[in-house]
Coordinates of C-alpha atoms in Angstrom, one line a residue:
Chain R
X28 CA 66.6 -16.0 25.8
X29 CA 66.2 -12.4 26.7
X30 CA 64.2 -9.9 24.1
X31 CA 65.6 -6.7 23.3
X32 CA 63.3 -4.0 25.4
X33 CA 65.3 -0.8 24.9
X34 CA 61.8 0.9 24.0
X35 CA 60.3 0.0 27.0
X36 CA 63.2 0.8 29.2
X37 CA 63.9 4.2 27.4
X38 CA 60.1 5.1 27.8
X39 CA 60.1 4.2 31.3
X40 CA 62.9 6.2 32.1
X41 CA 60.8 9.3 31.1
X42 CA 57.6 8.3 32.1
X43 CA 58.6 7.3 35.8
X44 CA 59.5 10.9 36.3
X45 CA 56.2 12.3 34.9
X46 CA 54.5 9.7 37.2
X47 CA 56.4 10.6 40.3
X48 CA 55.6 14.4 39.6
X49 CA 52.2 13.4 39.2
X50 CA 52.0 11.8 42.4
X51 CA 53.5 14.6 44.2
X52 CA 51.2 17.0 42.6
X53 CA 48.2 14.6 43.7
X54 CA 49.4 14.3 47.4
X55 CA 49.5 18.3 48.0
X56 CA 46.3 19.2 46.1
X57 CA 44.3 16.8 48.2
X58 CA 43.2 19.3 50.8
X59 CA 41.3 21.7 48.2
X60 CA 40.9 19.2 45.0
X61 CA 40.2 15.4 44.7
X62 CA 43.7 13.8 45.7
X63 CA 45.3 12.9 48.7
X64 CA 47.7 10.4 50.3
X65 CA 46.0 7.5 49.4
X66 CA 45.8 8.0 45.4
X67 CA 49.5 9.7 45.8
X68 CA 50.8 6.7 47.1
X69 CA 49.2 4.2 45.0
X70 CA 50.7 6.5 42.1
X71 CA 54.0 6.4 43.4
X72 CA 54.1 2.6 44.0
X73 CA 52.7 2.3 40.1
X74 CA 55.9 4.3 39.2
X75 CA 58.1 2.0 41.1
X76 CA 56.2 -1.0 39.6
X77 CA 56.6 0.3 36.2
X78 CA 60.3 0.1 36.9
X79 CA 60.1 -3.3 38.0
X80 CA 58.4 -4.1 35.0
X81 CA 60.9 -2.6 32.5
X82 CA 64.3 -3.8 34.4
X83 CA 63.9 -6.4 37.4
X84 CA 63.5 -6.3 41.0
X85 CA 67.2 -6.9 41.8
X86 CA 68.0 -3.4 39.7
X87 CA 65.0 -1.7 41.2
X88 CA 66.3 -2.6 44.8
X89 CA 69.7 -1.2 43.7
X90 CA 68.4 2.2 42.6
X91 CA 65.8 2.3 45.3
X92 CA 67.3 0.9 48.8
X93 CA 64.4 1.3 50.5
X94 CA 63.1 -1.3 53.2
X95 CA 59.4 -1.1 52.8
X96 CA 58.2 -2.8 56.2
X97 CA 60.3 0.3 57.8
X98 CA 58.6 2.8 55.6
X99 CA 55.3 1.2 56.7
X100 CA 56.2 1.6 60.5
X101 CA 58.0 5.1 59.8
X102 CA 54.3 6.4 58.2
X103 CA 52.5 4.9 61.1
X104 CA 54.6 6.6 63.6
X105 CA 54.2 9.7 61.6
X106 CA 50.6 9.4 61.5
X107 CA 50.1 8.6 65.3
X108 CA 52.4 11.2 66.2
X109 CA 50.4 14.0 64.3
X110 CA 47.3 13.0 66.0
X111 CA 49.2 12.3 69.1
X112 CA 50.5 16.0 69.4
X113 CA 47.0 17.1 70.4
X114 CA 47.5 15.5 73.6
X115 CA 50.5 17.6 74.5
X116 CA 48.0 20.4 74.1
X117 CA 45.3 19.0 75.9
X118 CA 42.8 19.0 73.4
X119 CA 40.9 16.2 72.1
X120 CA 42.8 13.6 70.2
X121 CA 43.3 14.4 66.2
X122 CA 42.7 18.1 66.5
X123 CA 44.6 19.7 63.9
X124 CA 46.5 23.0 63.5
X125 CA 46.9 25.3 60.6
X126 CA 48.3 28.7 60.0
X127 CA 49.6 31.1 57.4
X128 CA 53.5 31.7 56.4
X129 CA 55.3 33.6 54.3
X130 CA 57.6 31.2 52.4
X131 CA 60.3 32.6 50.4
X132 CA 59.4 31.2 47.0
X133 CA 55.7 30.4 47.4
X134 CA 54.5 33.7 49.1
X135 CA 51.7 33.2 51.4
X136 CA 51.1 29.6 52.2
X137 CA 48.7 28.0 54.3
X138 CA 50.4 24.8 56.4
X139 CA 48.1 22.3 57.8
X140 CA 49.1 19.6 60.3
X141 CA 46.6 17.4 58.4
X142 CA 49.6 17.2 55.5
X143 CA 51.6 15.4 58.1
X144 CA 49.0 13.0 58.9
X145 CA 48.3 12.3 55.0
X146 CA 52.4 12.2 54.5
X147 CA 52.0 9.2 57.0
X148 CA 49.1 7.6 55.1
X149 CA 51.5 8.1 51.6
X150 CA 54.3 6.0 53.3
X151 CA 52.2 3.4 54.9
X152 CA 50.2 3.1 51.3
X153 CA 53.9 3.2 49.3
X154 CA 55.2 0.7 51.8
X155 CA 52.3 -1.7 52.1
X156 CA 51.9 -2.0 48.2
X157 CA 55.6 -2.4 47.4
X158 CA 55.8 -5.0 50.2
X159 CA 53.0 -7.1 48.9
X160 CA 54.5 -6.8 45.2
X161 CA 57.7 -7.4 46.4
X162 CA 57.1 -10.3 48.4
X163 CA 55.0 -12.0 45.7
X164 CA 57.7 -11.2 42.8
X165 CA 60.5 -12.8 44.8
X166 CA 58.4 -15.8 45.8
X167 CA 60.0 -19.0 44.1
Chain L
X18 CA 43.6 14.8 81.0
X19 CA 40.7 14.6 78.5
X20 CA 42.4 12.2 76.4
X21 CA 43.1 9.4 79.1
X22 CA 40.3 7.0 77.6
X23 CA 42.2 7.0 74.6
X24 CA 45.5 5.7 75.9
X25 CA 44.2 1.9 76.1
X26 CA 44.0 2.1 72.2
X27 CA 46.9 4.2 71.4
X28 CA 49.5 2.6 73.3
X29 CA 49.5 -0.9 72.1
X30 CA 49.3 0.7 68.4
X31 CA 52.5 2.9 69.4
X32 CA 54.5 0.0 70.8
X33 CA 53.4 -2.4 68.0
X34 CA 54.5 -0.1 65.4
X35 CA 57.8 0.3 67.6
X36 CA 58.6 -3.4 67.3
X37 CA 57.8 -3.4 63.3
X38 CA 61.3 -2.0 63.3
X39 CA 63.3 -4.9 64.5
X40 CA 61.7 -8.0 63.8
X41 CA 64.8 -10.3 64.5
X42 CA 65.9 -9.4 68.1
X43 CA 63.6 -11.7 70.2
X44 CA 64.7 -10.4 73.5
X45 CA 64.0 -6.8 72.5
X46 CA 60.6 -7.9 71.1
X47 CA 59.4 -9.7 74.3
X48 CA 60.9 -6.7 76.5
X49 CA 59.1 -4.0 74.5
X50 CA 55.9 -6.0 74.0
X51 CA 55.5 -7.0 77.7
X52 CA 56.2 -3.2 78.6
X53 CA 53.4 -2.0 76.0
X54 CA 50.8 -4.3 77.4
X55 CA 52.0 -3.5 81.1
X56 CA 51.7 0.4 80.4
X57 CA 48.3 0.0 78.4
X58 CA 47.2 -2.0 81.7
X59 CA 48.4 0.7 84.0
X60 CA 46.6 3.3 81.7
X61 CA 43.1 1.2 82.1
X62 CA 43.4 1.2 85.9
X63 CA 43.9 5.3 85.7
X64 CA 40.8 5.2 83.4
X65 CA 38.6 2.9 85.8
X66 CA 39.5 5.2 88.8
X67 CA 38.4 8.0 86.7
X68 CA 35.3 6.8 85.5
X69 CA 34.6 5.4 89.0
X70 CA 34.7 8.6 90.7
X71 CA 33.8 11.1 87.7
X72 CA 31.5 9.4 85.5
X73 CA 31.2 8.5 82.3
X74 CA 33.8 9.8 79.9
X75 CA 33.5 10.9 76.4
X76 CA 35.7 12.6 73.9
X77 CA 34.9 13.7 70.4
X78 CA 37.9 13.3 68.1
X79 CA 39.2 16.5 66.4
X80 CA 37.4 19.0 68.7
X81 CA 34.2 18.9 66.6
X82 CA 30.8 18.9 68.3
X83 CA 29.2 15.5 69.5
X84 CA 27.3 14.0 66.6
X85 CA 29.6 15.3 63.8
X86 CA 32.9 14.1 65.0
X87 CA 33.9 10.4 66.1
X88 CA 32.8 10.1 69.7
X89 CA 35.1 8.0 72.0
X90 CA 33.1 6.9 75.2
X91 CA 34.0 5.1 78.2
X92 CA 31.8 4.1 80.6
X93 CA 32.0 1.6 83.5
X94 CA 31.0 -1.6 81.2
X95 CA 33.6 -0.6 78.4
X96 CA 36.4 0.6 80.9
X97 CA 36.1 -3.1 82.9
X98 CA 36.1 -4.8 79.4
X99 CA 39.4 -3.1 78.7
X100 CA 40.7 -3.8 81.8
X101 CA 40.3 -7.3 81.5
X102 CA 41.3 -7.8 77.9
X103 CA 44.6 -5.7 78.6
X104 CA 45.1 -8.0 81.7
X105 CA 44.7 -11.3 79.4
X106 CA 46.8 -9.7 76.8
X107 CA 49.9 -9.4 79.4
X108 CA 49.5 -12.9 80.5
X109 CA 49.3 -14.4 76.9
X110 CA 52.9 -12.4 76.0
X111 CA 54.2 -14.0 79.1
X112 CA 52.6 -17.5 78.1
X113 CA 53.9 -16.8 74.7
X114 CA 57.7 -16.7 75.6
X115 CA 58.1 -20.6 75.8
X116 CA 55.1 -21.8 73.5
X117 CA 55.2 -20.1 70.6
X118 CA 58.6 -20.7 69.0
X119 CA 61.3 -18.9 67.6
X120 CA 60.6 -18.6 63.8
X121 CA 57.1 -17.1 64.9
X122 CA 58.4 -14.6 67.5
X123 CA 60.9 -13.2 64.6
X124 CA 58.3 -12.8 61.9
X125 CA 56.1 -9.9 63.6
X126 CA 54.1 -12.0 66.2
X127 CA 54.4 -9.7 69.0
X128 CA 53.0 -6.6 66.6
X129 CA 50.1 -8.8 65.7
X130 CA 49.3 -9.4 69.5
X131 CA 49.6 -5.5 70.1
X132 CA 47.6 -4.4 66.9
X133 CA 45.0 -7.2 68.0
X134 CA 44.4 -5.4 71.5
X135 CA 44.3 -1.9 69.8
X136 CA 41.5 -3.2 68.0
X137 CA 39.4 -4.9 70.7
X138 CA 40.2 -1.9 73.1
X139 CA 39.0 0.5 70.4
X140 CA 35.7 -1.7 69.5
X141 CA 35.0 -1.7 73.3
X142 CA 35.8 2.3 73.6
X143 CA 34.2 3.5 70.6
X144 CA 30.7 5.7 70.3
X145 CA 30.3 5.8 66.6
X146 CA 28.8 2.4 64.8
X147 CA 31.1 3.0 61.6
X148 CA 33.8 3.4 63.9
X149 CA 33.0 0.0 65.5
X150 CA 33.2 -1.4 62.1
X151 CA 36.8 -0.2 61.5
X152 CA 38.1 -1.3 64.9
X153 CA 36.4 -4.9 64.1
X154 CA 38.5 -5.0 60.8
X155 CA 41.4 -4.0 62.8
X156 CA 41.0 -7.0 65.0
X157 CA 40.0 -9.3 62.4
X158 CA 43.0 -8.5 60.5
X159 CA 45.3 -8.9 63.2
X160 CA 43.4 -12.2 64.0
X161 CA 44.0 -13.4 60.3
X162 CA 47.4 -13.0 60.7
X163 CA 47.7 -14.5 63.9
X164 CA 45.8 -17.8 63.0
X165 CA 47.7 -18.2 59.7
X166 CA 50.9 -17.2 61.3
X167 CA 53.3 -20.5 61.1
X168 CA 51.5 -21.7 57.7
X169 CA 51.2 -25.5 59.0
X170 CA 48.6 -27.4 57.0
X171 CA 45.6 -27.1 59.3
X172 CA 46.0 -23.2 59.8
X173 CA 46.2 -22.6 56.0
X174 CA 42.8 -24.8 55.6
X175 CA 41.1 -23.2 58.7
X176 CA 42.2 -19.7 57.6
X177 CA 40.5 -20.0 54.4
X178 CA 37.0 -20.7 56.3
X179 CA 37.8 -18.1 59.0
X180 CA 38.6 -15.5 56.3
X181 CA 35.6 -16.3 53.9
X182 CA 33.3 -16.2 57.0
X183 CA 34.2 -12.7 58.6
X184 CA 34.8 -11.1 55.1
X185 CA 31.1 -11.9 54.1
X186 CA 29.8 -11.3 57.8
X187 CA 31.8 -7.8 57.4
X188 CA 29.9 -7.1 54.1
X189 CA 26.9 -7.6 56.1
X190 CA 28.1 -5.2 58.6
X191 CA 28.6 -2.4 56.0
X192 CA 25.2 -3.3 54.3
X193 CA 23.2 -2.9 58.2
X194 CA 25.3 0.3 58.7
X195 CA 24.1 1.6 55.2
X196 CA 20.7 0.6 55.8
X197 CA 20.8 2.0 59.4
X198 CA 22.4 5.7 58.1
X199 CA 19.5 5.8 55.3
X200 CA 16.8 5.5 58.1
X201 CA 18.3 7.5 60.7
X202 CA 20.7 9.8 59.2
X203 CA 23.4 9.6 61.7
X204 CA 26.5 7.3 62.8
X205 CA 26.9 8.5 66.4
X206 CA 25.4 5.9 68.8
X207 CA 24.2 8.2 71.5
X208 CA 22.5 10.4 68.4
X209 CA 21.0 7.2 67.1
X210 CA 19.6 6.5 70.8
X211 CA 18.1 10.0 70.3
X212 CA 16.8 9.4 66.6
X213 CA 15.5 5.9 66.3
X214 CA 12.6 6.3 69.3
X215 CA 11.2 9.3 67.1
X216 CA 10.9 7.1 63.9
X217 CA 7.5 5.9 63.4
X218 CA 8.1 3.0 61.1
X219 CA 9.4 0.4 63.7
X220 CA 9.1 -2.4 60.9
X221 CA 12.1 -1.3 59.2
X222 CA 14.3 -0.8 62.3
X223 CA 13.2 -4.4 63.4
X224 CA 14.6 -5.6 60.2
X225 CA 17.9 -3.7 61.0
X226 CA 18.1 -4.6 64.4
X227 CA 17.9 -8.4 63.5
X228 CA 20.3 -7.7 60.7
X229 CA 23.0 -6.5 63.5
X230 CA 22.0 -9.5 65.0
X231 CA 23.1 -11.6 62.4
X232 CA 26.4 -9.5 61.9
X233 CA 27.4 -9.8 65.4
X234 CA 26.4 -13.1 65.9
X235 CA 28.7 -14.3 63.3
X236 CA 31.5 -12.6 65.2
X237 CA 30.0 -13.7 68.8
X238 CA 28.9 -17.2 67.1
X239 CA 25.6 -17.6 68.1
X240 CA 23.3 -20.4 67.7
X241 CA 23.2 -21.1 63.7
X242 CA 26.2 -18.9 62.9
X243 CA 28.8 -20.7 65.0
X244 CA 29.4 -23.4 62.4
X245 CA 33.1 -21.4 61.7
X246 CA 34.1 -21.6 65.0
X247 CA 35.1 -25.1 66.5
X248 CA 37.4 -25.5 63.3
X249 CA 39.2 -22.3 63.2
X250 CA 39.9 -22.1 66.9
X251 CA 41.4 -25.5 66.7
X252 CA 44.0 -24.6 64.3
X253 CA 46.3 -21.8 65.8
X254 CA 48.8 -22.3 68.8
X255 CA 47.7 -22.4 72.2
X256 CA 48.6 -18.7 73.2
X257 CA 46.7 -17.6 70.3
X258 CA 43.6 -19.7 70.7
X259 CA 43.6 -18.1 74.5
X260 CA 43.9 -14.8 72.9
X261 CA 41.0 -15.6 70.4
X262 CA 38.8 -17.5 72.8
X263 CA 38.6 -15.0 75.6
X264 CA 38.4 -11.7 73.3
X265 CA 37.4 -11.9 69.9
X266 CA 33.7 -13.6 70.5
X267 CA 33.3 -11.2 73.4
X268 CA 33.9 -8.2 71.5
X269 CA 30.9 -9.6 69.2
X270 CA 28.9 -10.0 72.8
X271 CA 29.7 -6.7 73.5
X272 CA 28.5 -5.2 70.3
X273 CA 25.0 -7.1 70.7
X274 CA 24.9 -5.9 74.5
X275 CA 25.5 -2.2 73.4
X276 CA 23.2 -2.0 70.5
X277 CA 20.4 -4.0 72.2
X278 CA 20.5 -1.8 75.4
X279 CA 21.2 1.8 73.8
X280 CA 18.9 1.8 70.7
X281 CA 17.3 -1.0 69.4
X282 CA 14.7 -0.9 72.1
X283 CA 11.8 0.1 70.1
X284 CA 10.0 -3.5 69.5
X285 CA 11.6 -5.6 72.5
X286 CA 8.7 -8.1 72.3
X287 CA 10.4 -9.4 68.8
X288 CA 13.9 -8.9 69.0
X289 CA 14.7 -9.4 72.5
X290 CA 12.5 -12.4 72.8
X291 CA 14.3 -13.5 69.6
X292 CA 17.6 -13.2 71.2
X293 CA 16.5 -15.0 74.3
X294 CA 15.6 -18.5 72.2
X295 CA 18.8 -17.9 70.0
X296 CA 20.5 -17.6 73.2
X297 CA 19.3 -20.8 74.6
X298 CA 19.8 -22.7 71.6
X299 CA 23.2 -21.7 71.6
X300 CA 23.6 -22.9 75.2
X301 CA 22.2 -26.5 73.9
X302 CA 24.2 -26.5 70.6
X303 CA 27.7 -25.8 72.7
X304 CA 26.6 -28.4 75.7
X305 CA 26.1 -31.2 72.4
X306 CA 29.6 -30.1 71.2
X307 CA 31.5 -30.0 74.7
X308 CA 30.1 -33.5 75.7
X309 CA 30.4 -34.9 72.2
X310 CA 34.5 -34.5 71.7
X311 CA 37.4 -36.6 73.2
X312 CA 39.6 -34.0 72.6
X313 CA 40.8 -31.5 75.4
X314 CA 41.0 -28.5 73.1
X315 CA 37.8 -28.8 71.2
X316 CA 35.9 -29.4 74.8
X317 CA 37.0 -25.9 75.9
X318 CA 36.0 -24.2 72.5
X319 CA 32.6 -25.6 72.7
X320 CA 32.3 -24.1 76.2
X321 CA 33.2 -20.8 74.8
X322 CA 29.6 -20.8 72.8
X323 CA 27.9 -22.0 76.0
X324 CA 29.3 -19.1 77.8
X325 CA 28.1 -16.5 74.6
X326 CA 24.4 -18.0 75.0
X327 CA 24.3 -17.6 78.8
X328 CA 25.5 -13.8 78.5
X329 CA 23.1 -13.1 75.9
X330 CA 20.3 -14.8 77.4
X331 CA 21.4 -12.3 80.7
X332 CA 20.9 -9.4 77.7
X333 CA 18.1 -10.5 76.5
X334 CA 15.8 -10.2 79.6
X335 CA 16.8 -6.4 80.1
X336 CA 16.3 -5.9 84.0
X337 CA 18.7 -4.9 86.6
X338 CA 19.7 -8.1 87.9
X339 CA 19.8 -10.0 84.6
X340 CA 22.3 -7.4 83.2
X341 CA 24.6 -7.1 86.0
X342 CA 24.5 -10.7 85.7
X343 CA 25.7 -10.6 82.0
X344 CA 28.3 -7.9 82.6
X345 CA 29.7 -10.0 85.8
X346 CA 29.7 -13.3 83.9
X347 CA 31.6 -11.9 80.8
X348 CA 34.4 -10.6 82.9
X349 CA 34.5 -14.0 84.6
X350 CA 34.2 -15.6 81.2
X351 CA 37.1 -13.8 79.6
X352 CA 39.3 -14.8 82.7
X353 CA 38.4 -18.3 83.1
X354 CA 38.4 -18.8 79.2
X355 CA 42.1 -17.7 79.0
X356 CA 43.0 -19.7 82.1
X357 CA 41.7 -23.3 80.9
X358 CA 43.2 -22.9 77.4
X359 CA 46.6 -22.2 79.1
X360 CA 46.2 -25.0 81.6
X361 CA 45.0 -27.3 78.7
X362 CA 47.9 -26.0 76.6
X363 CA 50.3 -27.2 79.5
X364 CA 48.4 -30.7 79.7
X365 CA 48.7 -31.1 75.9
X366 CA 52.5 -30.3 75.8
X367 CA 53.1 -33.1 78.7
X368 CA 51.3 -35.7 76.9
X369 CA 52.1 -34.7 73.4
X370 CA 48.5 -35.4 72.6
X371 CA 45.3 -33.6 72.8
X372 CA 43.4 -36.8 72.7
X373 CA 41.7 -37.6 76.5
X374 CA 41.8 -41.4 75.6
X375 CA 45.7 -41.4 75.5
X376 CA 46.1 -39.5 79.1
X377 CA 46.0 -40.7 82.5
X378 CA 47.5 -40.3 86.3
X379 CA 49.1 -36.5 85.9
X380 CA 48.1 -35.9 89.3
X381 CA 50.8 -38.4 90.8
X382 CA 53.4 -36.3 89.0
X383 CA 52.2 -32.7 88.8
X384 CA 49.7 -32.3 91.9
X385 CA 49.6 -28.7 91.6
X386 CA 48.6 -28.3 88.1
X387 CA 45.8 -30.9 88.7
X388 CA 44.1 -28.7 91.3
X389 CA 44.9 -25.8 89.7
X390 CA 42.9 -27.3 86.9
X391 CA 40.2 -28.1 89.0
X392 CA 39.7 -25.0 90.8
X393 CA 39.5 -23.4 87.2
X394 CA 37.0 -26.2 86.3
X395 CA 34.7 -25.4 89.3
X396 CA 35.1 -21.7 88.8
X397 CA 33.8 -22.3 85.1
X398 CA 30.7 -24.5 85.9
X399 CA 30.0 -21.7 88.8
X400 CA 30.4 -23.5 92.2
X401 CA 29.7 -20.9 94.8
X402 CA 32.6 -19.2 96.3
X403 CA 34.4 -19.2 92.7
X404 CA 33.7 -16.5 90.2
X405 CA 31.1 -18.1 87.7
X406 CA 28.7 -18.2 90.6
X407 CA 27.5 -14.5 91.2
X408 CA 27.0 -13.9 87.3
X409 CA 25.1 -16.9 86.6
X410 CA 22.7 -16.3 89.9
X411 CA 22.2 -13.0 88.8
X412 CA 21.0 -14.1 85.3
X413 CA 19.2 -16.8 86.5
X414 CA 17.1 -14.4 89.0
X415 CA 16.9 -11.8 86.0
X416 CA 15.2 -14.7 84.0
X417 CA 12.8 -15.7 86.8
X418 CA 11.6 -11.9 87.0
X419 CA 11.6 -11.6 83.5
X420 CA 9.2 -13.3 81.0
X421 CA 11.5 -16.2 79.9
X422 CA 11.8 -18.5 83.5
X423 CA 12.5 -21.6 81.2
X424 CA 15.6 -20.1 79.9
X425 CA 16.5 -19.8 83.5
X426 CA 16.1 -23.4 84.2
X427 CA 17.7 -24.4 81.0
X428 CA 20.8 -22.5 82.4
X429 CA 20.6 -24.0 85.7
X430 CA 20.4 -27.7 84.2
X431 CA 23.2 -27.0 81.4
X432 CA 25.5 -26.1 84.2
X433 CA 25.5 -29.4 84.9
X434 CA 26.5 -30.7 81.5
X435 CA 29.5 -27.8 81.5
X436 CA 31.0 -29.2 84.8
X437 CA 30.7 -32.7 83.4
X438 CA 32.3 -31.7 80.3
X439 CA 35.5 -30.0 82.2
X440 CA 35.3 -32.5 84.8
X441 CA 35.9 -35.4 82.4
X442 CA 39.3 -33.7 81.5
X443 CA 40.3 -33.9 85.1
X444 CA 39.4 -37.8 85.6
X445 CA 40.9 -39.0 82.3
X446 CA 44.1 -36.6 82.5
X447 CA 44.6 -36.6 86.1
X448 CA 43.2 -39.9 87.6
X449 CA 43.8 -43.4 86.6
X450 CA 46.9 -45.6 85.4
X451 CA 50.0 -43.2 84.6
X452 CA 50.7 -42.6 81.5
X453 CA 54.5 -41.6 80.1
X454 CA 54.8 -38.0 79.8
X455 CA 57.0 -36.0 77.5
X456 CA 60.0 -35.1 79.4
X457 CA 60.2 -31.3 79.9
X458 CA 62.4 -28.7 81.1
X459 CA 61.7 -27.5 84.6
X460 CA 62.0 -23.8 83.6
X461 CA 60.0 -24.1 80.6
X462 CA 57.1 -25.8 82.6
X463 CA 57.4 -22.9 85.3
X464 CA 57.1 -20.2 82.4
X465 CA 54.0 -21.6 81.1
X466 CA 52.8 -22.7 84.6
X467 CA 53.0 -19.3 86.5
X468 CA 51.2 -17.2 84.4
X469 CA 48.2 -20.0 84.6
X470 CA 48.3 -20.0 88.3
X471 CA 48.2 -16.2 88.8
X472 CA 45.2 -16.0 86.0
X473 CA 43.4 -18.7 88.3
X474 CA 44.2 -17.1 91.3
X475 CA 42.6 -13.7 89.8
X476 CA 39.5 -15.7 88.9
X477 CA 39.2 -17.1 92.7
X478 CA 39.6 -13.3 93.7
X479 CA 37.0 -12.0 91.5
X480 CA 34.5 -14.6 92.6
X481 CA 35.7 -14.5 96.5
X482 CA 35.6 -10.6 96.4
X483 CA 32.5 -10.5 94.1
X484 CA 31.2 -7.9 96.9
X485 CA 34.2 -6.0 96.3
X486 CA 33.4 -5.5 92.5
X487 CA 29.8 -5.2 93.0
X488 CA 29.5 -1.3 92.9
X489 CA 31.6 -1.7 89.5
X490 CA 29.3 -4.0 87.9
X491 CA 26.0 -2.4 88.9
X492 CA 27.3 1.0 87.9
X493 CA 27.9 -0.6 84.6
X494 CA 24.5 -2.1 84.6
X495 CA 22.9 0.9 85.2
X496 CA 24.2 3.1 82.2
X497 CA 22.9 -0.1 80.1
X498 CA 19.7 -0.2 81.5
X499 CA 19.3 3.9 81.4
X500 CA 20.4 5.1 78.1
X501 CA 20.0 8.7 79.1
X502 CA 23.1 8.8 81.1
X503 CA 24.8 7.9 77.8
X504 CA 23.2 10.2 75.9
X505 CA 23.5 13.1 78.0
X506 CA 27.3 12.4 78.8
X507 CA 28.2 12.0 74.7
X508 CA 25.9 15.0 73.4
X509 CA 26.5 17.3 76.5
X510 CA 22.9 18.6 76.8

């Protein structure tokens, strides 16, 4: 018999978005304050795990139809490409670049290629964590 | 092209990542895996030419100055090992086509092989002690995956042991690095080589040197720490075994060689004397194992341990002849071990068993296989025109010039035992009354035999053309004996 978990599911619908927003904040704040791709990725994964706890794996698969192995591979490629871009400028591998830009809404913003590398880390962390949890969860 | 020395590390990683996208398409998996390994090999050849003409190559990642960033360094020693490792991976991938099975191929087998190559090449190329740890973990993670891949019962059992031993030794590695960092205050190997001679307390440094010997000894399987190797290497299928036997322990040997020639030279009468004694004990322990078993895989596995002992004895003597001998023998041993595992794998498939007592008479039906195996066996034992001879000769000569002439005598005596152990396979499997063999498809047999034959031909070429390779080998030995060349190139002083 399945217990009625209306409370859990309603709370989850609200809390998941707060966690996801916090993950994005942590991810972008990583350069100047504690945070970065690794914790951001773990937070995102924890939001998805909360969804899985409140609903079930099949429903969550329908909501977020990602192949997490692909996500890991894309993250690896992105990290490698960011580091490898330096090869084309004939500077040592992993040399990053940054500059200041005037963006419409944000004003003067510094954009750094390390953020792209961090995005790769983020994708790998989310992909690997979710692959582990999904594989163990679906195991008979 | 200042990033050339990184290509052997980046290319297999890139191709391994690409392979993650379509695990089920075996044809593409095979094609891209071979392409990745072959391109890596070409990059390594270019790198060898570059290092040969322009001397030692060093780059510090991220455009930082040398002791602050991660240095990647390619001298002749490391580039020769990178070249050998990549060549072997190409052959292992070819050999895998017929031996590994469709199910394994569909579950990320080739990405794991390429990531293993990334870790091995990275460990050979890095110039930073913590980065060495990271590359060790990269290759160990891939090896955990390869050893358990397929999930047969013995594999699961041995993986637990293998994993436990390596997790513990990796934790020790971190502790040893922390110790070294708190004493010397740097992690860059060239900077360590500058700082360590200035430190007065050699006592604590000797302790750290011994701790590093324990750590790398676990990976390289030296005398009291080799207990995990025979069981663990027996479990995985033959191509994986060839990859492990040829590459993994040699990374540990490389790490001992690098640390004991570059910066742990402050108290050689303790550390290097100890290394010499342990090396000889390793040889003896390996010989006992190689003679004790009637199982073809076990015999070759114990020969890995013997070779580790021989190479480390050469390293411990620290004179020109012995170091050159160690470098030559290291390269020879990587090639010949892979070749022997390939051949033994074919024999095991033909008889359907690895037990020597159930074999016989193969020379009548497969003469070429028999003579190829005999050449490989003679090469392993060090019969003159073949590849085992020049390295062992130089190591023995170095032992007589150095303080440990008794070690050279042991090496000479144990060469006979090595020969006996491998020739026993020849006598039991190829001579005697023919035993019924498992019928095997001709093209399948050829796809297994041709890589093995090519590898044996390469080892013969390395042995016969030793004079051709000697400039490279002595160039590698020169950097190991004069750390100042290494330090100046990395710190750009």
